[in-house]
Tab-separated table of C-alpha atoms in Angstrom:
chain	number	residue	atom	x	y	z
A	247	MET	CA	7.272	-8.484	1.069
A	248	ALA	CA	10.466	-7.484	-0.813
A	249	ALA	CA	9.071	-7.417	-3.977
A	250	LEU	CA	7.194	-4.059	-2.981
A	251	ALA	CA	9.680	-2.337	-1.369
A	252	THR	CA	10.329	1.353	-2.756
A	253	ARG	CA	12.275	4.369	-2.055
A	254	ILE	CA	11.038	7.874	-1.829
A	255	GLY	CA	14.249	9.988	-1.775
A	256	THR	CA	15.886	8.829	1.706
A	257	ILE	CA	12.661	7.127	2.767
A	258	GLU	CA	12.890	3.388	2.392
A	259	LEU	CA	9.001	1.835	2.832
A	260	PRO	CA	8.136	-1.854	2.593
A	261	ASN	CA	5.585	-1.002	-0.177
A	262	PRO	CA	4.509	2.238	-2.292
A	263	VAL	CA	0.748	2.450	-1.264
A	264	MET	CA	0.120	5.241	1.233
A	265	THR	CA	-3.230	6.700	2.437
A	266	ALA	CA	-3.855	10.206	0.928
A	267	SER	CA	-4.246	13.381	3.183
A	268	GLY	CA	-7.769	14.344	4.100
A	269	THR	CA	-9.272	10.962	3.219
A	270	SER	CA	-8.149	8.756	6.361
A	271	GLY	CA	-8.402	11.144	9.320
A	272	HIS	CA	-5.766	12.916	11.883
A	273	GLY	CA	-5.036	9.417	13.525
A	274	THR	CA	-5.951	5.974	13.777
A	275	GLU	CA	-9.587	6.083	11.971
A	276	LEU	CA	-8.947	3.343	9.742
A	277	ALA	CA	-7.240	0.966	12.009
A	278	ASP	CA	-10.713	-0.713	12.313
A	279	TYR	CA	-10.356	-1.880	8.692
A	280	GLY	CA	-6.859	-2.864	8.276
A	281	ASP	CA	-3.363	-3.161	9.929
A	282	LEU	CA	-1.826	0.550	9.590
A	283	ALA	CA	1.682	-1.217	9.610
A	284	ALA	CA	0.765	-3.040	6.655
A	285	LEU	CA	1.020	0.250	4.516
A	286	GLY	CA	3.732	1.963	3.091
A	287	ALA	CA	2.817	5.183	5.200
A	288	VAL	CA	-0.299	7.227	6.354
A	289	VAL	CA	-0.709	10.558	5.432
A	290	VAL	CA	-2.716	12.606	7.819
A	291	LYS	CA	-5.056	15.405	7.130
A	292	SER	CA	-3.625	18.573	6.475
A	293	LEU	CA	-2.887	20.309	9.793
A	294	SER	CA	-2.020	23.976	10.740
A	295	ALA	CA	-0.383	25.652	13.295
A	296	GLU	CA	-3.515	26.750	14.975
A	297	PRO	CA	-6.849	24.991	15.228
A	298	TRP	CA	-8.604	25.770	12.411
A	299	ALA	CA	-12.829	25.363	11.956
A	300	GLY	CA	-13.168	24.873	8.107
A	301	ASN	CA	-15.784	25.722	5.819
A	302	PRO	CA	-19.753	25.595	5.988
A	303	ALA	CA	-21.902	22.634	5.466
A	304	PRO	CA	-22.562	20.920	3.292
A	305	ARG	CA	-18.969	20.141	2.591
A	306	VAL	CA	-18.770	16.863	0.497
A	307	HIS	CA	-21.035	16.100	-2.701
A	308	GLU	CA	-20.656	13.199	-5.105
A	309	VAL	CA	-20.386	14.082	-8.574
A	310	GLY	CA	-20.664	10.999	-11.021
A	311	ALA	CA	-17.505	9.004	-10.527
A	312	GLY	CA	-15.953	11.402	-8.430
A	313	MET	CA	-16.469	13.897	-5.349
A	314	LEU	CA	-16.469	17.495	-4.605
A	315	ASN	CA	-15.250	18.759	-1.330
A	316	SER	CA	-15.032	21.907	0.303
A	317	VAL	CA	-14.152	20.707	4.044
A	318	GLY	CA	-11.737	23.757	4.471
A	319	LEU	CA	-8.608	21.860	6.067
A	320	GLN	CA	-10.589	21.845	9.215
A	321	GLY	CA	-8.266	20.751	12.246
A	322	PRO	CA	-7.233	20.727	16.055
A	323	GLY	CA	-3.954	22.028	15.271
A	324	LEU	CA	-0.556	20.454	15.568
A	325	ALA	CA	0.126	20.399	19.099
A	326	ALA	CA	-3.382	19.025	19.561
A	327	TRP	CA	-2.712	16.295	17.228
A	328	ALA	CA	0.669	15.720	18.394
A	329	GLU	CA	-0.667	15.189	21.844
A	330	HIS	CA	-4.003	13.312	21.339
A	331	ASP	CA	-3.722	11.401	17.773
A	332	LEU	CA	0.153	11.147	17.337
A	333	PRO	CA	0.726	8.421	20.104
A	334	ALA	CA	-1.961	6.199	18.902
A	335	LEU	CA	-0.245	5.869	15.201
A	336	ALA	CA	2.854	5.094	16.640
A	337	ALA	CA	1.231	2.249	19.083
A	338	ALA	CA	-0.478	0.992	15.587
A	339	GLY	CA	3.274	0.825	13.942
A	340	ALA	CA	2.443	3.148	11.164
A	341	ARG	CA	4.684	5.393	9.414
A	342	VAL	CA	3.403	8.895	9.530
A	343	VAL	CA	3.590	11.618	6.790
A	344	VAL	CA	2.177	14.738	8.377
A	345	SER	CA	0.572	17.233	5.976
A	346	ILE	CA	0.711	20.793	6.758
A	347	TRP	CA	-0.840	24.062	5.549
A	348	GLY	CA	-0.579	27.680	6.171
A	349	ARG	CA	-2.241	30.982	4.778
A	350	THR	CA	1.160	32.875	5.112
A	351	VAL	CA	4.945	31.660	4.695
A	352	ALA	CA	5.154	32.370	8.106
A	353	GLU	CA	2.316	30.058	9.321
A	354	TYR	CA	3.707	27.421	7.059
A	355	GLU	CA	7.108	27.989	8.827
A	356	ARG	CA	5.571	27.721	12.141
A	357	ALA	CA	3.572	24.324	11.498
A	358	ALA	CA	7.050	23.006	10.119
A	359	ALA	CA	8.819	23.567	13.691
A	360	LEU	CA	5.804	22.079	15.274
A	361	VAL	CA	6.387	18.812	13.295
A	362	VAL	CA	10.076	19.041	14.355
A	363	ALA	CA	8.893	19.391	18.023
A	364	ALA	CA	6.797	16.301	17.730
A	365	ALA	CA	9.225	14.293	15.940
A	366	ASN	CA	11.335	14.763	18.990
A	367	THR	CA	9.307	13.068	21.342
A	368	GLU	CA	8.900	9.214	21.791
A	369	PRO	CA	6.175	8.552	19.482
A	370	GLY	CA	7.137	10.972	17.060
A	371	ARG	CA	9.684	8.663	16.112
A	372	CYS	CA	7.390	7.158	13.696
A	373	ILE	CA	7.115	10.742	11.488
A	374	ALA	CA	9.052	9.831	8.348
A	375	ALA	CA	8.397	12.962	6.404
A	376	VAL	CA	6.258	16.356	5.791
A	377	GLU	CA	4.157	16.888	2.961
A	378	VAL	CA	3.647	20.734	2.238
A	379	ASN	CA	0.099	20.957	1.090
A	380	VAL	CA	0.490	24.558	-1.091
A	381	SER	CA	-2.669	24.599	-2.473
A	382	CYS	CA	-3.855	26.924	-0.043
A	383	PRO	CA	-4.897	30.657	-0.397
A	384	ASN	CA	-1.932	33.056	0.393
A	385	VAL	CA	-3.827	35.906	2.397
A	386	GLU	CA	-0.383	38.351	1.596
A	387	ASP	CA	-1.065	38.023	-2.498
A	388	ARG	CA	-4.937	38.320	-2.673
A	389	SER	CA	-5.417	34.836	-1.695
A	390	ARG	CA	-4.007	33.362	-4.679
A	391	MET	CA	-2.902	29.987	-4.196
A	392	PHE	CA	0.459	29.177	-3.546
A	393	ALA	CA	0.637	26.450	-5.865
A	394	HIS	CA	-0.420	28.482	-8.723
A	395	SER	CA	3.099	30.328	-8.364
A	396	ALA	CA	6.505	28.985	-8.661
A	397	GLU	CA	7.887	31.837	-6.465
A	398	ALA	CA	5.341	31.552	-3.681
A	399	THR	CA	5.959	27.612	-3.749
A	400	ALA	CA	9.689	28.156	-3.658
A	401	ARG	CA	9.592	30.485	-0.853
A	402	VAL	CA	7.006	28.358	1.273
A	403	MET	CA	9.240	25.436	0.475
A	404	ALA	CA	12.471	27.401	1.709
A	405	ALA	CA	10.443	28.488	4.930
A	406	THR	CA	9.643	24.698	5.924
A	407	LYS	CA	13.000	23.143	5.907
A	408	CYS	CA	13.336	21.453	9.159
A	409	GLY	CA	15.374	18.567	8.918
A	410	LEU	CA	12.613	16.058	8.035
A	411	PRO	CA	12.170	14.884	4.407
A	412	ARG	CA	9.876	17.606	2.635
A	413	TRP	CA	7.435	16.727	-0.034
A	414	ALA	CA	5.497	19.652	-2.068
A	415	LYS	CA	2.097	18.551	-3.024
A	416	LEU	CA	0.861	20.440	-6.064
A	417	SER	CA	-2.219	21.349	-7.748
A	418	PRO	CA	-3.032	20.555	-11.103
A	419	ASN	CA	-4.633	23.926	-12.041
A	420	VAL	CA	-1.931	25.448	-13.610
A	421	PRO	CA	-1.132	25.723	-17.091
A	422	ASP	CA	2.415	24.288	-16.583
A	423	ILE	CA	3.082	21.817	-13.523
A	424	VAL	CA	6.558	21.205	-14.245
A	425	GLU	CA	7.271	25.065	-13.800
A	426	ILE	CA	5.806	25.025	-10.043
A	427	ALA	CA	7.449	21.738	-9.564
A	428	THR	CA	11.098	23.752	-10.669
A	429	GLY	CA	9.962	26.215	-7.943
A	430	ALA	CA	9.171	23.682	-5.230
A	431	LEU	CA	12.700	22.003	-6.023
A	432	GLU	CA	14.457	25.179	-6.016
A	433	GLY	CA	12.823	25.939	-2.641
A	434	GLY	CA	14.336	22.761	-1.166
A	435	ALA	CA	11.667	20.165	-1.553
A	436	ASP	CA	12.934	16.957	-1.270
A	437	GLY	CA	10.072	15.276	-3.237
A	438	LEU	CA	7.046	16.006	-5.135
A	439	THR	CA	3.342	14.734	-4.380
A	440	LEU	CA	1.119	14.820	-7.736
A	441	VAL	CA	-1.586	15.930	-7.661
A	442	ASN	CA	-4.190	17.940	-5.495
A	443	THR	CA	-7.791	18.373	-6.553
A	444	LEU	CA	-8.943	20.071	-9.570
A	445	LEU	CA	-11.009	22.913	-9.109
A	446	GLY	CA	-15.042	22.189	-9.585
A	447	LEU	CA	-18.489	23.433	-9.025
A	448	ALA	CA	-21.939	21.619	-8.350
A	449	LEU	CA	-25.480	23.232	-8.703
A	450	ASP	CA	-28.717	22.604	-7.298
A	451	THR	CA	-30.885	22.449	-10.266
A	452	GLU	CA	-34.015	23.415	-8.403
A	453	THR	CA	-32.296	26.456	-6.564
A	454	GLY	CA	-29.473	27.411	-8.926
A	455	ARG	CA	-27.393	27.558	-6.025
A	456	PRO	CA	-23.993	25.729	-5.395
A	457	VAL	CA	-24.485	22.480	-3.509
A	458	LEU	CA	-21.481	23.121	-1.215
A	459	GLY	CA	-21.713	25.666	1.768
A	460	ALA	CA	-18.597	27.262	0.554
A	461	GLY	CA	-19.735	27.232	-3.234
A	462	GLY	CA	-16.659	25.780	-5.229
A	463	GLY	CA	-14.768	22.342	-4.147
A	464	GLY	CA	-12.288	20.279	-5.090
A	465	LEU	CA	-13.127	17.147	-7.441
A	466	SER	CA	-11.314	13.992	-6.745
A	467	GLY	CA	-11.564	10.167	-7.575
A	468	ALA	CA	-11.596	8.541	-10.853
A	469	PRO	CA	-11.807	11.343	-13.069
A	470	VAL	CA	-8.785	13.207	-11.375
A	471	HIS	CA	-6.348	10.160	-12.154
A	472	PRO	CA	-5.711	10.594	-16.061
A	473	VAL	CA	-4.719	14.189	-15.099
A	474	ALA	CA	-2.603	13.009	-12.188
A	475	VAL	CA	-1.045	10.437	-14.599
A	476	ARG	CA	0.198	13.093	-16.902
A	477	ALA	CA	1.478	15.516	-13.982
A	478	VAL	CA	3.730	12.486	-13.070
A	479	TRP	CA	5.069	11.420	-16.705
A	480	GLU	CA	5.780	15.184	-17.501
A	481	CYS	CA	7.687	15.734	-13.677
A	482	ARG	CA	9.353	12.482	-14.067
A	483	ALA	CA	10.569	13.362	-17.400
A	484	ALA	CA	11.643	17.065	-16.236
A	485	PHE	CA	13.242	15.667	-12.892
A	486	PRO	CA	14.556	12.185	-13.489
A	487	ASP	CA	16.200	12.048	-10.112
A	488	THR	CA	13.368	13.327	-7.964
A	489	ALA	CA	11.047	11.475	-5.539
A	490	ILE	CA	7.622	11.605	-6.951
A	491	VAL	CA	4.220	10.221	-5.210
A	492	GLY	CA	1.291	9.811	-7.432
A	493	VAL	CA	-2.236	10.690	-6.002
A	494	GLY	CA	-5.482	11.025	-8.017
A	495	GLY	CA	-8.178	8.355	-8.498
A	496	VAL	CA	-6.455	5.098	-7.118
A	497	GLN	CA	-8.841	2.522	-6.792
A	498	SER	CA	-7.283	-0.658	-7.793
A	499	GLY	CA	-3.762	-1.959	-8.206
A	500	HIS	CA	-3.858	-1.152	-12.013
A	501	ASP	CA	-4.206	2.322	-11.142
A	502	ALA	CA	-1.297	2.154	-8.697
A	503	VAL	CA	0.698	0.055	-11.708
A	504	GLU	CA	0.070	2.969	-13.822
A	505	PHE	CA	1.330	5.559	-11.534
A	506	LEU	CA	4.727	3.766	-11.098
A	507	LEU	CA	5.114	3.161	-14.920
A	508	ALA	CA	4.369	6.945	-15.310
A	509	GLY	CA	7.519	7.543	-12.954
A	510	ALA	CA	6.062	7.664	-9.172
A	511	ASP	CA	8.025	5.899	-6.258
A	512	ALA	CA	5.042	5.708	-4.687
A	513	VAL	CA	1.021	6.358	-4.537
A	514	GLN	CA	-1.709	7.455	-2.024
A	515	VAL	CA	-4.801	6.120	-2.194
A	516	GLY	CA	-7.650	8.873	-1.166
A	517	THR	CA	-11.446	9.067	-2.359
A	518	ALA	CA	-11.685	5.172	-2.888
A	519	THR	CA	-11.507	4.774	1.024
A	520	PHE	CA	-14.819	6.951	1.480
A	521	ARG	CA	-16.482	4.202	-0.724
A	522	ASP	CA	-14.648	1.268	1.112
A	523	PRO	CA	-12.481	1.829	3.667
A	524	ARG	CA	-10.142	-0.889	3.039
A	525	ALA	CA	-9.368	0.469	-0.289
A	526	PRO	CA	-5.777	1.066	0.351
A	527	TRP	CA	-5.160	-2.374	1.474
A	528	GLN	CA	-7.145	-4.018	-1.210
A	529	VAL	CA	-4.700	-1.800	-3.544
A	530	LEU	CA	-2.017	-3.170	-2.037
A	531	ARG	CA	-3.034	-6.696	-2.236
A	532	GLN	CA	-3.805	-6.145	-6.156
A	533	LEU	CA	-0.572	-4.461	-6.828
A	534	ALA	CA	1.334	-7.732	-5.376
A	535	ARG	CA	-0.908	-9.707	-7.219
A	536	TRP	CA	0.256	-7.818	-10.497
A	537	CYS	CA	3.716	-7.936	-9.534
A	538	SER	CA	3.588	-11.544	-9.059
A	539	ASP	CA	1.805	-12.436	-12.315
A	540	HIS	CA	4.309	-10.560	-14.151
A	541	ASP	CA	7.217	-11.797	-12.381
A	542	THR	CA	8.204	-8.345	-11.346
A	543	THR	CA	9.260	-5.985	-8.524
A	544	VAL	CA	8.102	-2.253	-7.775
A	545	ALA	CA	12.052	-1.654	-7.861
A	546	ASP	CA	12.126	-3.439	-11.413
A	547	ILE	CA	9.337	-0.888	-12.575
A	548	ARG	CA	11.180	2.162	-11.159
A	549	GLY	CA	14.424	0.866	-12.751
A	550	ARG	CA	12.404	0.412	-15.807
A	551	VAL	CA	11.254	3.970	-16.178
A	552	ALA	CA	14.767	5.471	-14.767
A	553	GLY	CA	16.198	3.756	-17.681
A	554	GLY	CA	13.486	4.417	-20.283
A	555	GLY	CA	15.538	7.076	-21.980
A	556	ARG	CA	13.058	10.079	-20.894
A	557	THR	CA	14.222	13.474	-21.317
A	558	THR	CA	13.224	16.894	-20.426
A	559	PRO	CA	10.601	17.891	-23.109
A	560	ASP	CA	11.181	20.573	-25.284
A	561	ARG	CA	8.441	23.186	-24.619
A	562	THR	CA	8.919	24.130	-28.212
A	563	VAL	CA	8.236	20.635	-30.059
A	564	SER	CA	6.172	20.333	-33.414
A	565	ALA	CA	2.748	19.117	-33.384
A	566	ASP	CA	3.894	16.200	-35.216
A	567	ALA	CA	6.234	15.533	-32.532
A	568	LYS	CA	3.696	16.080	-29.528
A	569	THR	CA	1.407	13.352	-31.237
A	570	ASN	CA	4.382	10.810	-31.767
A	571	ALA	CA	5.157	11.562	-27.840
A	572	ASN	CA	1.497	11.260	-26.670
A	573	ALA	CA	1.397	7.772	-28.908
A	574	ASN	CA	4.633	6.454	-27.066
A	575	MET	CA	3.225	7.376	-23.532
A	576	LYS	CA	0.269	5.331	-23.991
A	577	GLU	CA	2.430	2.520	-25.449
A	578	ASP	CA	4.534	2.256	-22.615
A	579	ALA	CA	2.089	2.898	-19.882
A	580	HIS	CA	0.189	-0.292	-21.258
A	581	GLY	CA	3.232	-2.457	-22.049
């Protein structure tokens, strides 16, 4: 429907609802539950240049309304994915966003080159963008996450320049996400995906040991949603013209609308898919109903954000000013 059409930088999509990396498999795993072509895009599980075994089991644990995962980016490698999974995605009519990761800048560069090689094949014509998952340990810097350093994030984004639009997927586990986003954009990112998981830990109360095989994990789902909305809000204020994708705890059309009002151009549905594989299509239907009930369009919502007079936050504002800004944020998000 035209009412749901959106644009993420140079990419035009029929609607703003995508899957989230790591939650819908490497290919057409969700095709039995809905039409992949009906979604804005399918974001595949993060892939590296070479096959990767991932972390030891257990890998997933439910925590309240959320989920801890420590899958460890298991994947077949980009060449195998392009051979075995990409053709089926193309046949399904999906628009594909390829998520990539690496342990060194050189590994990211190699991964981006392999995506370009895949995009230059007939089935690869469905590849719309590359999502660069920088929430990975940098083995050249004491395993500090790339996403925790603006400089390291900039280097990764510069190395992955490949002719395809690139979105930097950032971590919320930083004091100032705008600082990291600045590094991503200085490195050449075409957009931002906000945000990845929060760091978390669950313990077995009988043994006192972590319940996940690798120890800690990434917290996703409903508890992350307000964190992600704030990240989108702050980055939209700082970068009025940058493409932004909101991800984190999207379970309903209302959650999607909240992201759009905060400044996102599109949203991704992730953890909700584990509870119900039809979740992305349900969110899409609910978003369409909300727009119809409010006699508006996604483009109108985005225009409202762009015209809202938001400016880059002053990092030295007074406590009173911060209080007023938070009040205005709540009023605008629910208005």
